[in-house]
mmCIF file of N, CA and C in Angstrom:
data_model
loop_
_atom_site.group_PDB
_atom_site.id
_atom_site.type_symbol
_atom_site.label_atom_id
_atom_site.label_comp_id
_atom_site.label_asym_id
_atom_site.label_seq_id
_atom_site.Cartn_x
_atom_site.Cartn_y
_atom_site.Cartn_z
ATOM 1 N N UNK Q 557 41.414 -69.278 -56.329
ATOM 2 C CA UNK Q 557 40.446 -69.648 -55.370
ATOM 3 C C UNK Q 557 40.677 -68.916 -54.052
ATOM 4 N N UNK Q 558 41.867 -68.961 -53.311
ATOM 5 C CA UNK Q 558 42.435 -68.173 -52.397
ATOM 6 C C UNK Q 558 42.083 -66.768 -52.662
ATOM 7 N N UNK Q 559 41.789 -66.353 -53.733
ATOM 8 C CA UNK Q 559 41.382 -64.727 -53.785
ATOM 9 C C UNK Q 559 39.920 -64.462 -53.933
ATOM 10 N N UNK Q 560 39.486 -65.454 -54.203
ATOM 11 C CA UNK Q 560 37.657 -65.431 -54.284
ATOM 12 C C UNK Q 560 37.252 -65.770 -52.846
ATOM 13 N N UNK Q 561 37.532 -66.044 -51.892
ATOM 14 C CA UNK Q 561 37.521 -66.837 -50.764
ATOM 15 C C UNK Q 561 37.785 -65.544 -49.818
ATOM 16 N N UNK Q 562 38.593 -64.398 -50.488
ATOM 17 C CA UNK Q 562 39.398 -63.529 -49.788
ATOM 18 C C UNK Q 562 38.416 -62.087 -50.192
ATOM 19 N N UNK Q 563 38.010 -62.339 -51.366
ATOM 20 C CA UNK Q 563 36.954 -61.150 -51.988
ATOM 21 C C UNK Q 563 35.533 -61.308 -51.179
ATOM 22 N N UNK Q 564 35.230 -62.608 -51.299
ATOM 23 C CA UNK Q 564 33.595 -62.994 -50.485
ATOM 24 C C UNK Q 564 33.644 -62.568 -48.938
ATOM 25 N N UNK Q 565 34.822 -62.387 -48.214
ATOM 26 C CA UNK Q 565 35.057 -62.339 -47.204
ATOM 27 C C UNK Q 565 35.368 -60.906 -46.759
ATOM 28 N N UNK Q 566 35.742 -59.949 -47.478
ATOM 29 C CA UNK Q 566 36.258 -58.695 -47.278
ATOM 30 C C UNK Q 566 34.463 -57.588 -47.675
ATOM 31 N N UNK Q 567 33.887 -58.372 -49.051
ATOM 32 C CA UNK Q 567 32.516 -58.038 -49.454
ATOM 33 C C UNK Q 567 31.823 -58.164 -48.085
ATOM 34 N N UNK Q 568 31.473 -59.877 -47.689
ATOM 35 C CA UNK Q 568 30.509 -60.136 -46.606
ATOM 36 C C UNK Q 568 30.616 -58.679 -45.387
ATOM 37 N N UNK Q 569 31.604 -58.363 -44.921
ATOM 38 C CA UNK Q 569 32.530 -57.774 -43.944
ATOM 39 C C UNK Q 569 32.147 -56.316 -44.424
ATOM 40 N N UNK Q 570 31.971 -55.768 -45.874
ATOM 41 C CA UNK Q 570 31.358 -54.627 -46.215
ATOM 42 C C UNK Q 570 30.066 -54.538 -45.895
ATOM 43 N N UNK Q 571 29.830 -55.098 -46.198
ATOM 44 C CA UNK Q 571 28.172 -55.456 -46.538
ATOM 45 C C UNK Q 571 27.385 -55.625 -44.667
ATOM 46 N N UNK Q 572 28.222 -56.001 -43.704
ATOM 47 C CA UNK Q 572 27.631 -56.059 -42.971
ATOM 48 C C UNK Q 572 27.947 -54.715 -41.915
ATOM 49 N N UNK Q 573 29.174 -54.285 -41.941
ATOM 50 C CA UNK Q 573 29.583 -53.113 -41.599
ATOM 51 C C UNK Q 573 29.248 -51.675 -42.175
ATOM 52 N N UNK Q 574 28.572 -51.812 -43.499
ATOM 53 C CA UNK Q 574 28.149 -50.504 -44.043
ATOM 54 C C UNK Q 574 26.073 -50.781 -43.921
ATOM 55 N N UNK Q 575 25.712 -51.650 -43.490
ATOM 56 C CA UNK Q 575 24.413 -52.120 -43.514
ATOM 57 C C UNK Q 575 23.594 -50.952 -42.292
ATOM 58 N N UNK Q 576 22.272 -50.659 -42.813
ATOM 59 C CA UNK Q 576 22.029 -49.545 -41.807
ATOM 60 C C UNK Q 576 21.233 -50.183 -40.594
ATOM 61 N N UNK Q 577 21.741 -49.580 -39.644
ATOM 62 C CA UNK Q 577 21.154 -50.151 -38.169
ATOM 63 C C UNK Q 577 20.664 -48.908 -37.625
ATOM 64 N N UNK Q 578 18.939 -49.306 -36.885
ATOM 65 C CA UNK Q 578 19.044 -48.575 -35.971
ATOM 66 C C UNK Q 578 19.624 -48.259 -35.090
ATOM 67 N N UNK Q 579 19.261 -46.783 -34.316
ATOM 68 C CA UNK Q 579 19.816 -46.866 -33.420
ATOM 69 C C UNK Q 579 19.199 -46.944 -32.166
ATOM 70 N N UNK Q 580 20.124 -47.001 -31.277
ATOM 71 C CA UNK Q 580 19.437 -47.601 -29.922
ATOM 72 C C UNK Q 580 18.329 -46.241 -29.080
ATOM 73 N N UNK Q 581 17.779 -46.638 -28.212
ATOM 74 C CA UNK Q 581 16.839 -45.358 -27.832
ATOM 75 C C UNK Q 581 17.575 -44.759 -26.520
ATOM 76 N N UNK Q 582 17.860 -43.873 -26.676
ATOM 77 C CA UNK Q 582 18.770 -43.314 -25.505
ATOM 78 C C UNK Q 582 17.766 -42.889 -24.395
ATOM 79 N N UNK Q 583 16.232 -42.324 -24.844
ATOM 80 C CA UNK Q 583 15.244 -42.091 -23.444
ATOM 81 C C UNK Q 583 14.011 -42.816 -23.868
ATOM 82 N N UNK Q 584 14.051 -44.123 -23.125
ATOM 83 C CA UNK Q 584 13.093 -44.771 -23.341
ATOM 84 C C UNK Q 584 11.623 -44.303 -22.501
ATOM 85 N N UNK Q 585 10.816 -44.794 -23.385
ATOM 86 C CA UNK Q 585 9.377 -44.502 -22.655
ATOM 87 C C UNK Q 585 9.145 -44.624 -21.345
ATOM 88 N N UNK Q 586 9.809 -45.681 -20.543
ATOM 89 C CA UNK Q 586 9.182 -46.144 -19.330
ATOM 90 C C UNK Q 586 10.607 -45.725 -18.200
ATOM 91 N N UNK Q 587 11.649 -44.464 -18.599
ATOM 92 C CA UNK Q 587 12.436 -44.527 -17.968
ATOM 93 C C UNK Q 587 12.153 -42.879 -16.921
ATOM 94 N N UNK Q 588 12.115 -43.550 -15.484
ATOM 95 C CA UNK Q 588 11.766 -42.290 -14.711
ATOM 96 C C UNK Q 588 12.791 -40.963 -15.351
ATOM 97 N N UNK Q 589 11.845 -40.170 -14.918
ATOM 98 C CA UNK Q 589 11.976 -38.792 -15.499
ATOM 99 C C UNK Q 589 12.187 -37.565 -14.228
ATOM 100 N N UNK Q 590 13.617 -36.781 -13.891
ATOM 101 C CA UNK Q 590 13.431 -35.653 -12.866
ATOM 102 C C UNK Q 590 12.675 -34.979 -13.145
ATOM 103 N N UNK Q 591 11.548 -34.911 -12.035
ATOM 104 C CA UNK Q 591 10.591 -33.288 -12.049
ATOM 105 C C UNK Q 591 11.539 -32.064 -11.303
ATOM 106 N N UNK Q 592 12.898 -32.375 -11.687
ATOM 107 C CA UNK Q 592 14.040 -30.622 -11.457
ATOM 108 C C UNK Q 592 14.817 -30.708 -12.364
ATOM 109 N N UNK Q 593 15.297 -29.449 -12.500
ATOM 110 C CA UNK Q 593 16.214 -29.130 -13.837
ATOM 111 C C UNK Q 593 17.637 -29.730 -13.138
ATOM 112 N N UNK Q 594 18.333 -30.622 -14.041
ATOM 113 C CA UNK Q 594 19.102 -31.456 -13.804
ATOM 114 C C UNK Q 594 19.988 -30.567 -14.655
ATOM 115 N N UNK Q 595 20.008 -29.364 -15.154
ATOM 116 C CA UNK Q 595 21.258 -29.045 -16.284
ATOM 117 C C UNK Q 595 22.362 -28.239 -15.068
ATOM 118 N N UNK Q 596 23.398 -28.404 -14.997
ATOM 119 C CA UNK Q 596 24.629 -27.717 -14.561
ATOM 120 C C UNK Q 596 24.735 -26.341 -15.059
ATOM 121 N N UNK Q 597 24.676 -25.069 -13.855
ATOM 122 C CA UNK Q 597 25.025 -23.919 -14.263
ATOM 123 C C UNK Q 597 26.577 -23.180 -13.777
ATOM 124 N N UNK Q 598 26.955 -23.271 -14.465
ATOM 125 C CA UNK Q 598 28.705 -22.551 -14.340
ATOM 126 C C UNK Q 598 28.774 -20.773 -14.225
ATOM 127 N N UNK Q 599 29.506 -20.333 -13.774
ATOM 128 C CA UNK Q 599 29.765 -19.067 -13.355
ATOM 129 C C UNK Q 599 29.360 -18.282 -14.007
ATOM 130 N N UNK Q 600 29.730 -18.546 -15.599
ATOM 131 C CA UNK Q 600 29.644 -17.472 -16.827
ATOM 132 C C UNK Q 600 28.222 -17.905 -17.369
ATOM 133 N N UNK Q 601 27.365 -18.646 -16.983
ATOM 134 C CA UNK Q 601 26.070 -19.344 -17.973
ATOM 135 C C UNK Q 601 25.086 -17.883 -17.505
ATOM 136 N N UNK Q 602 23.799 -18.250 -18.253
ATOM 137 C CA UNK Q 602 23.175 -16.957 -17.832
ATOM 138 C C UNK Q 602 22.056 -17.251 -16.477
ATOM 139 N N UNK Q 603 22.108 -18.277 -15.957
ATOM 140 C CA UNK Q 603 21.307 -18.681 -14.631
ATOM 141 C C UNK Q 603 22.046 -18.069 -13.687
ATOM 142 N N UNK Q 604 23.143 -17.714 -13.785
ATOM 143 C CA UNK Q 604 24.260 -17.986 -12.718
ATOM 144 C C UNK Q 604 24.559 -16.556 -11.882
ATOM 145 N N UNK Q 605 24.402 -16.672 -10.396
ATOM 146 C CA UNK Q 605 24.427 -15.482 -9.834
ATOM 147 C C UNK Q 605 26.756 -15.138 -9.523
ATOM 148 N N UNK Q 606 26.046 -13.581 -9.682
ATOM 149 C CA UNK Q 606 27.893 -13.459 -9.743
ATOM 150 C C UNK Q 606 28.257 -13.072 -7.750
ATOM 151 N N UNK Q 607 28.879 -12.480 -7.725
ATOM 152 C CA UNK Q 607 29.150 -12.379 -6.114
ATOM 153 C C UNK Q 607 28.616 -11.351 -5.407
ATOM 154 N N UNK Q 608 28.566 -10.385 -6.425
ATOM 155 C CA UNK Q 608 28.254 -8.878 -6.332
ATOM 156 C C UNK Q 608 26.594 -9.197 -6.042
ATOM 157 N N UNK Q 609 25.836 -10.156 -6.718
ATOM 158 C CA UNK Q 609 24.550 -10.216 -6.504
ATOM 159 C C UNK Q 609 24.077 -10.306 -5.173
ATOM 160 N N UNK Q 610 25.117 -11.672 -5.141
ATOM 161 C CA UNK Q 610 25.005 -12.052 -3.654
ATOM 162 C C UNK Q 610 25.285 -11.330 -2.483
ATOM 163 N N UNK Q 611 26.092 -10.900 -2.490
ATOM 164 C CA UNK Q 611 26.392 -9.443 -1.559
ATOM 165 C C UNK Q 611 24.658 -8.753 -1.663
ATOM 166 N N UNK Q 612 24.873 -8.136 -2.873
ATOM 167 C CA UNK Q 612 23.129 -7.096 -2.309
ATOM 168 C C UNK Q 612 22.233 -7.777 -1.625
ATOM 169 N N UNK Q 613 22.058 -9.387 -2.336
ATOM 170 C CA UNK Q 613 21.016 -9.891 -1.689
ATOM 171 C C UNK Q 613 21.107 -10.103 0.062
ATOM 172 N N UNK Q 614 22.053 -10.194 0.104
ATOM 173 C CA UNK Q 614 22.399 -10.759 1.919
ATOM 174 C C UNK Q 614 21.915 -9.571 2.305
ATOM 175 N N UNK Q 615 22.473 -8.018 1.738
ATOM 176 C CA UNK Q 615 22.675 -6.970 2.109
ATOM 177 C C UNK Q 615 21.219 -6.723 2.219
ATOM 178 N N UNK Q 616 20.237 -6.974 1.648
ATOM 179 C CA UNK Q 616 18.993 -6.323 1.309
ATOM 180 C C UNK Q 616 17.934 -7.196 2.066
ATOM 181 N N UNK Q 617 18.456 -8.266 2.670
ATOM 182 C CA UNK Q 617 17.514 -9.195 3.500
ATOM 183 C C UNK Q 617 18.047 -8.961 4.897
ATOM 184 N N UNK Q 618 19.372 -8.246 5.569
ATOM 185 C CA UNK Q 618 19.927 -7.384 6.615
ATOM 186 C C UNK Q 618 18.894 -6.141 6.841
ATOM 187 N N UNK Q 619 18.978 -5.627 5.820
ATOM 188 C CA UNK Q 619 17.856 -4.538 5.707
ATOM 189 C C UNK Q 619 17.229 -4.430 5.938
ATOM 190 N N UNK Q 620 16.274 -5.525 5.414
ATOM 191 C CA UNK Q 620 14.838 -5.808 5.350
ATOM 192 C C UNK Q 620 14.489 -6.693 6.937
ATOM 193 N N UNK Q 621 15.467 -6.683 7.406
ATOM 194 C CA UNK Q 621 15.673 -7.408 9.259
ATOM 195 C C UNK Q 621 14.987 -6.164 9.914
ATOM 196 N N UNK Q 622 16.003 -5.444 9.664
ATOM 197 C CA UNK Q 622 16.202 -4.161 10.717
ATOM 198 C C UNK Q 622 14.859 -3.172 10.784
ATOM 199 N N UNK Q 623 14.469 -3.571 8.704
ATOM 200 C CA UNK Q 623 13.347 -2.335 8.648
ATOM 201 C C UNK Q 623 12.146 -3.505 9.173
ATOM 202 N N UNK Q 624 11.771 -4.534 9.429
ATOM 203 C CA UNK Q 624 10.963 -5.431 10.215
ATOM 204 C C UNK Q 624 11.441 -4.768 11.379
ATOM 205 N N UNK Q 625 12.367 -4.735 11.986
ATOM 206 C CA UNK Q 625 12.373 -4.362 13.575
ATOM 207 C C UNK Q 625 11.858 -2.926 13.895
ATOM 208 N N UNK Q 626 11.840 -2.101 12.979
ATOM 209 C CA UNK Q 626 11.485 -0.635 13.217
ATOM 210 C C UNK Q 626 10.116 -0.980 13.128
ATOM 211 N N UNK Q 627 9.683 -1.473 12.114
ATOM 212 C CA UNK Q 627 8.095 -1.361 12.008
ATOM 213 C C UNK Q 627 7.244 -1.858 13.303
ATOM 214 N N UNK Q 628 8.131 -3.068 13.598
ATOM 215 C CA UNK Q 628 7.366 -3.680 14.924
ATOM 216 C C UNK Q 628 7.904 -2.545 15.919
ATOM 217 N N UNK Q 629 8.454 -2.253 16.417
ATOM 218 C CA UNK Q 629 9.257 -0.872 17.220
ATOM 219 C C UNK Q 629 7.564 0.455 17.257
ATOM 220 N N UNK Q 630 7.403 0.559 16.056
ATOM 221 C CA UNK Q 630 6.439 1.638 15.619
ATOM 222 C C UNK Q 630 5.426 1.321 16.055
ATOM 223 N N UNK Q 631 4.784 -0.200 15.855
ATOM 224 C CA UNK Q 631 3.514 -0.749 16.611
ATOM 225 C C UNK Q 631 3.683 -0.740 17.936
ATOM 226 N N UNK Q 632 4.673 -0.948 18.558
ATOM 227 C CA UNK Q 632 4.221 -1.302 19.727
ATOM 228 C C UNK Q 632 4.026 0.143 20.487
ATOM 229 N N UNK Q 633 4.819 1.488 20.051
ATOM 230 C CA UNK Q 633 4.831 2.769 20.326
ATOM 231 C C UNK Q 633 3.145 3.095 20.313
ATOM 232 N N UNK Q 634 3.002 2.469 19.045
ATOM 233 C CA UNK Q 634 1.661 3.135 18.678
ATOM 234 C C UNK Q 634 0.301 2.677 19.807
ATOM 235 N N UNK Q 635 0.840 1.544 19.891
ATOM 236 C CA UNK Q 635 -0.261 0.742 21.082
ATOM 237 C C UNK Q 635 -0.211 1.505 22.186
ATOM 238 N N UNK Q 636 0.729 1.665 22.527
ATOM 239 C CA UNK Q 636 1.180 2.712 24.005
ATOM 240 C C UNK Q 636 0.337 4.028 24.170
ATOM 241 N N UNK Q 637 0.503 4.333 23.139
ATOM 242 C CA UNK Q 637 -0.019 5.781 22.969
ATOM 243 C C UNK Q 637 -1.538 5.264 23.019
ATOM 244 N N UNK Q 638 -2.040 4.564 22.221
ATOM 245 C CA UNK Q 638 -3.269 4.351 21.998
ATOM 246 C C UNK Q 638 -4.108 3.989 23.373
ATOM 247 N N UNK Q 639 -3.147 3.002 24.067
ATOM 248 C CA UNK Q 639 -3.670 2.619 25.396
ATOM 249 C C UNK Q 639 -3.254 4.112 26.408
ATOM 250 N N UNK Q 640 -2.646 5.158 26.204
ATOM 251 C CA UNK Q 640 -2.516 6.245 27.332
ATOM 252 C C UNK Q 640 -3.711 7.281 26.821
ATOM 253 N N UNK Q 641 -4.501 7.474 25.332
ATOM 254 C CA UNK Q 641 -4.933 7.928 25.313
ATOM 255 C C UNK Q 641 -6.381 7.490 25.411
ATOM 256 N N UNK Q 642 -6.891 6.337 25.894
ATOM 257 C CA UNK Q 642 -7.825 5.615 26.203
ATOM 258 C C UNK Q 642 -8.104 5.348 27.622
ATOM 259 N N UNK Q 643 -6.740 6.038 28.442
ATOM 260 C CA UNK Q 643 -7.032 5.811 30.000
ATOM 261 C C UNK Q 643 -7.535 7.126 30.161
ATOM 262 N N UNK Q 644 -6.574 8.151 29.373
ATOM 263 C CA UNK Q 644 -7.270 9.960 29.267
ATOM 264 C C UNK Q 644 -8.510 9.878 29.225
ATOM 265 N N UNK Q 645 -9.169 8.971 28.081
ATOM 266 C CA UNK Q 645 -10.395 9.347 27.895
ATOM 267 C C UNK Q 645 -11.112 8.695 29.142
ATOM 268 N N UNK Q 646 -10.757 7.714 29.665
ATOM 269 C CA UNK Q 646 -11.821 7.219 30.074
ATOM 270 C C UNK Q 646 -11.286 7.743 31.769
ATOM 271 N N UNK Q 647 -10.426 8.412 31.825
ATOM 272 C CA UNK Q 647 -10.325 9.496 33.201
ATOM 273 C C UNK Q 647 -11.358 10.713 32.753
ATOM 274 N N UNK Q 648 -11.184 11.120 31.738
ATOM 275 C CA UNK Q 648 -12.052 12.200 30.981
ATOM 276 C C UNK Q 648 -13.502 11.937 31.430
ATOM 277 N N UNK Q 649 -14.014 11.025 31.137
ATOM 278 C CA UNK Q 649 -15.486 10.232 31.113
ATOM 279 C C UNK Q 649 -15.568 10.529 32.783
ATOM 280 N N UNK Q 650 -14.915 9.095 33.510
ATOM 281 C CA UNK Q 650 -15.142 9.353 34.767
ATOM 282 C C UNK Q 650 -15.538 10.464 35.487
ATOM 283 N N UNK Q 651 -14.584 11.486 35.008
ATOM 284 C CA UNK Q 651 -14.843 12.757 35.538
ATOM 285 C C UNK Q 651 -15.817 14.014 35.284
ATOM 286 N N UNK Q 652 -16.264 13.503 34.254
ATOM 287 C CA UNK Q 652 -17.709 14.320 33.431
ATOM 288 C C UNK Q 652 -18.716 13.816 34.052
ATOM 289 N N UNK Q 653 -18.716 12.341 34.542
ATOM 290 C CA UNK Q 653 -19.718 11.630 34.931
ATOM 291 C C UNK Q 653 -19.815 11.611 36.499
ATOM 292 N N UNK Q 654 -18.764 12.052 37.093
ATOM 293 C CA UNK Q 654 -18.832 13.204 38.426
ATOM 294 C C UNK Q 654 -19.169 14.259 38.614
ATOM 295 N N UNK Q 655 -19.097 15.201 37.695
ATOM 296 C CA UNK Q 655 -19.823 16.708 37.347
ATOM 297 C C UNK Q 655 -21.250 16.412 37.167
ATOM 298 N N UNK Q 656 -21.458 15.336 36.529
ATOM 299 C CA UNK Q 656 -22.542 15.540 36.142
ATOM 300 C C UNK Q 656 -23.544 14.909 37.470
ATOM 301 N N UNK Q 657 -23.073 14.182 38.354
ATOM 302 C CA UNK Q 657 -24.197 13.576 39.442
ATOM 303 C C UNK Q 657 -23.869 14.447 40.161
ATOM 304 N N UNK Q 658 -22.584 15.521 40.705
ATOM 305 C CA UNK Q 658 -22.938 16.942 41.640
ATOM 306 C C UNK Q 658 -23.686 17.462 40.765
ATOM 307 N N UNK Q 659 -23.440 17.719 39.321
ATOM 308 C CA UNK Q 659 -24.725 18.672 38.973
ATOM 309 C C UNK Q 659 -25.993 18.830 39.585
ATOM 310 N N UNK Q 660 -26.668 17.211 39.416
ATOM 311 C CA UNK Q 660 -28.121 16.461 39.124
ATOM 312 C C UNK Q 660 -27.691 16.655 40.578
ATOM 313 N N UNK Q 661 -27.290 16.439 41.699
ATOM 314 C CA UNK Q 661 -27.314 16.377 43.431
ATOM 315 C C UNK Q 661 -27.615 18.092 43.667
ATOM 316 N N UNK Q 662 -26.634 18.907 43.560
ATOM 317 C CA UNK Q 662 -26.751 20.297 43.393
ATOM 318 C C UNK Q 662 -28.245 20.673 42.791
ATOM 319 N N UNK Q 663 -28.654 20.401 41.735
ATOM 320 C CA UNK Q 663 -29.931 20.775 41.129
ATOM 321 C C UNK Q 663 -31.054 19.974 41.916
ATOM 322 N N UNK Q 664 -30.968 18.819 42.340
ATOM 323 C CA UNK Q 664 -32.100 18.598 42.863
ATOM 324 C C UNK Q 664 -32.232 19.237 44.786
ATOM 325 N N UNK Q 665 -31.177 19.370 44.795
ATOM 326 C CA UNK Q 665 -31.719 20.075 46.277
ATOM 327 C C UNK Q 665 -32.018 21.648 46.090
ATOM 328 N N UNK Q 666 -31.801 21.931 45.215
ATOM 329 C CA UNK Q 666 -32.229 23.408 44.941
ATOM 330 C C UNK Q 666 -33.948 23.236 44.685
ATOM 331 N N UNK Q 667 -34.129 22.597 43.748
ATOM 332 C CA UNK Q 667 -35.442 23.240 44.119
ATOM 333 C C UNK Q 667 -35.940 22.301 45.018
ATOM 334 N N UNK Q 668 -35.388 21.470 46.111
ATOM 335 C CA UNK Q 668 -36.106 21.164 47.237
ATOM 336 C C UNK Q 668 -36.137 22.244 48.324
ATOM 337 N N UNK Q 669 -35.234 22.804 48.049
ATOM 338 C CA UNK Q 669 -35.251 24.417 49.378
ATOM 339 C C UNK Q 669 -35.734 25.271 48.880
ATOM 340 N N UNK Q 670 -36.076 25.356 47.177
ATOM 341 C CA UNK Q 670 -36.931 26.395 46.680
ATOM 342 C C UNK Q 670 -38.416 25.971 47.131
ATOM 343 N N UNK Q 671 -39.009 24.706 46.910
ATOM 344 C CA UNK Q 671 -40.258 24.591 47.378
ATOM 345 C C UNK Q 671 -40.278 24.823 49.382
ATOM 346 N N UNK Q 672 -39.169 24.414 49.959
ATOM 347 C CA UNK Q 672 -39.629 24.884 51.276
ATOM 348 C C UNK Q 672 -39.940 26.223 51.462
ATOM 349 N N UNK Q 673 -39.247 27.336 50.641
ATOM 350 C CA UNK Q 673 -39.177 28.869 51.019
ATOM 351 C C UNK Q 673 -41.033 29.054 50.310
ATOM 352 N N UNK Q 674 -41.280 28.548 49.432
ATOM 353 C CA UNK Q 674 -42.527 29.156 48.885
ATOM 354 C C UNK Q 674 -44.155 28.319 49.816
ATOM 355 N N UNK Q 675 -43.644 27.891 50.429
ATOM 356 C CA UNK Q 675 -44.250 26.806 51.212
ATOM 357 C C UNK Q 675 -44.193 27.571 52.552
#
């Protein structure tokens, strides 16, 4: 009896330990979700910038400083010029537009002393 007692008990104990269970849900439906990549990148992974990268990049946004400062450097040269050759012109103008009223002054008293002589 002691061994039937001992068999039902070692069976039950199989039977409930080899019995198939689900399993539990590790990402449930209603569990917030990151909108960012949450995976860890290590030195050697292939996301992963090495030092040497980083160097160019610093190096190439230094660069890209300096060649911003030339370009603005170039505009403002260019304005200069643009505004000295716009005072030229318009000294240019002025002064055509002085020739031209001695002209028209010069020409109109000419033939006012031409009609006195024929007169």
């Amino acid at each position: 009896m002691k061994h039937l007692f001992f068999a039902i008990g070692i069976f039950s104990a199989l039977l409930l330990s080899c019995s198939k269970k689900e399993p539990a849900d590790l990402y449930p439906a209603d569990s917030p979700k990151a909108n960012y990549d949450t995976t860890g990148i290590d030195s050697f992974s292939n996301g992963a910038t090495s030092i040497d990268v980083v160097r160019q990049i610093r190096m190439s946004s230094k660069q890209y400083q300096d060649s911003v400062k030339e370009a603005i450097k170039l505009q403002e040269q260019e304005k200069k010029l643009k505004e000295e050759l716009e005072k030229e012109n318009k000294k240019k103008a002025e002064e055509a537009q002085r020739t031209e009223e001695k002209n028209k002054a010069k020409t109109a008293e000419i033939p006012a002393a031409g009609d006195a002589k024929t007169e």
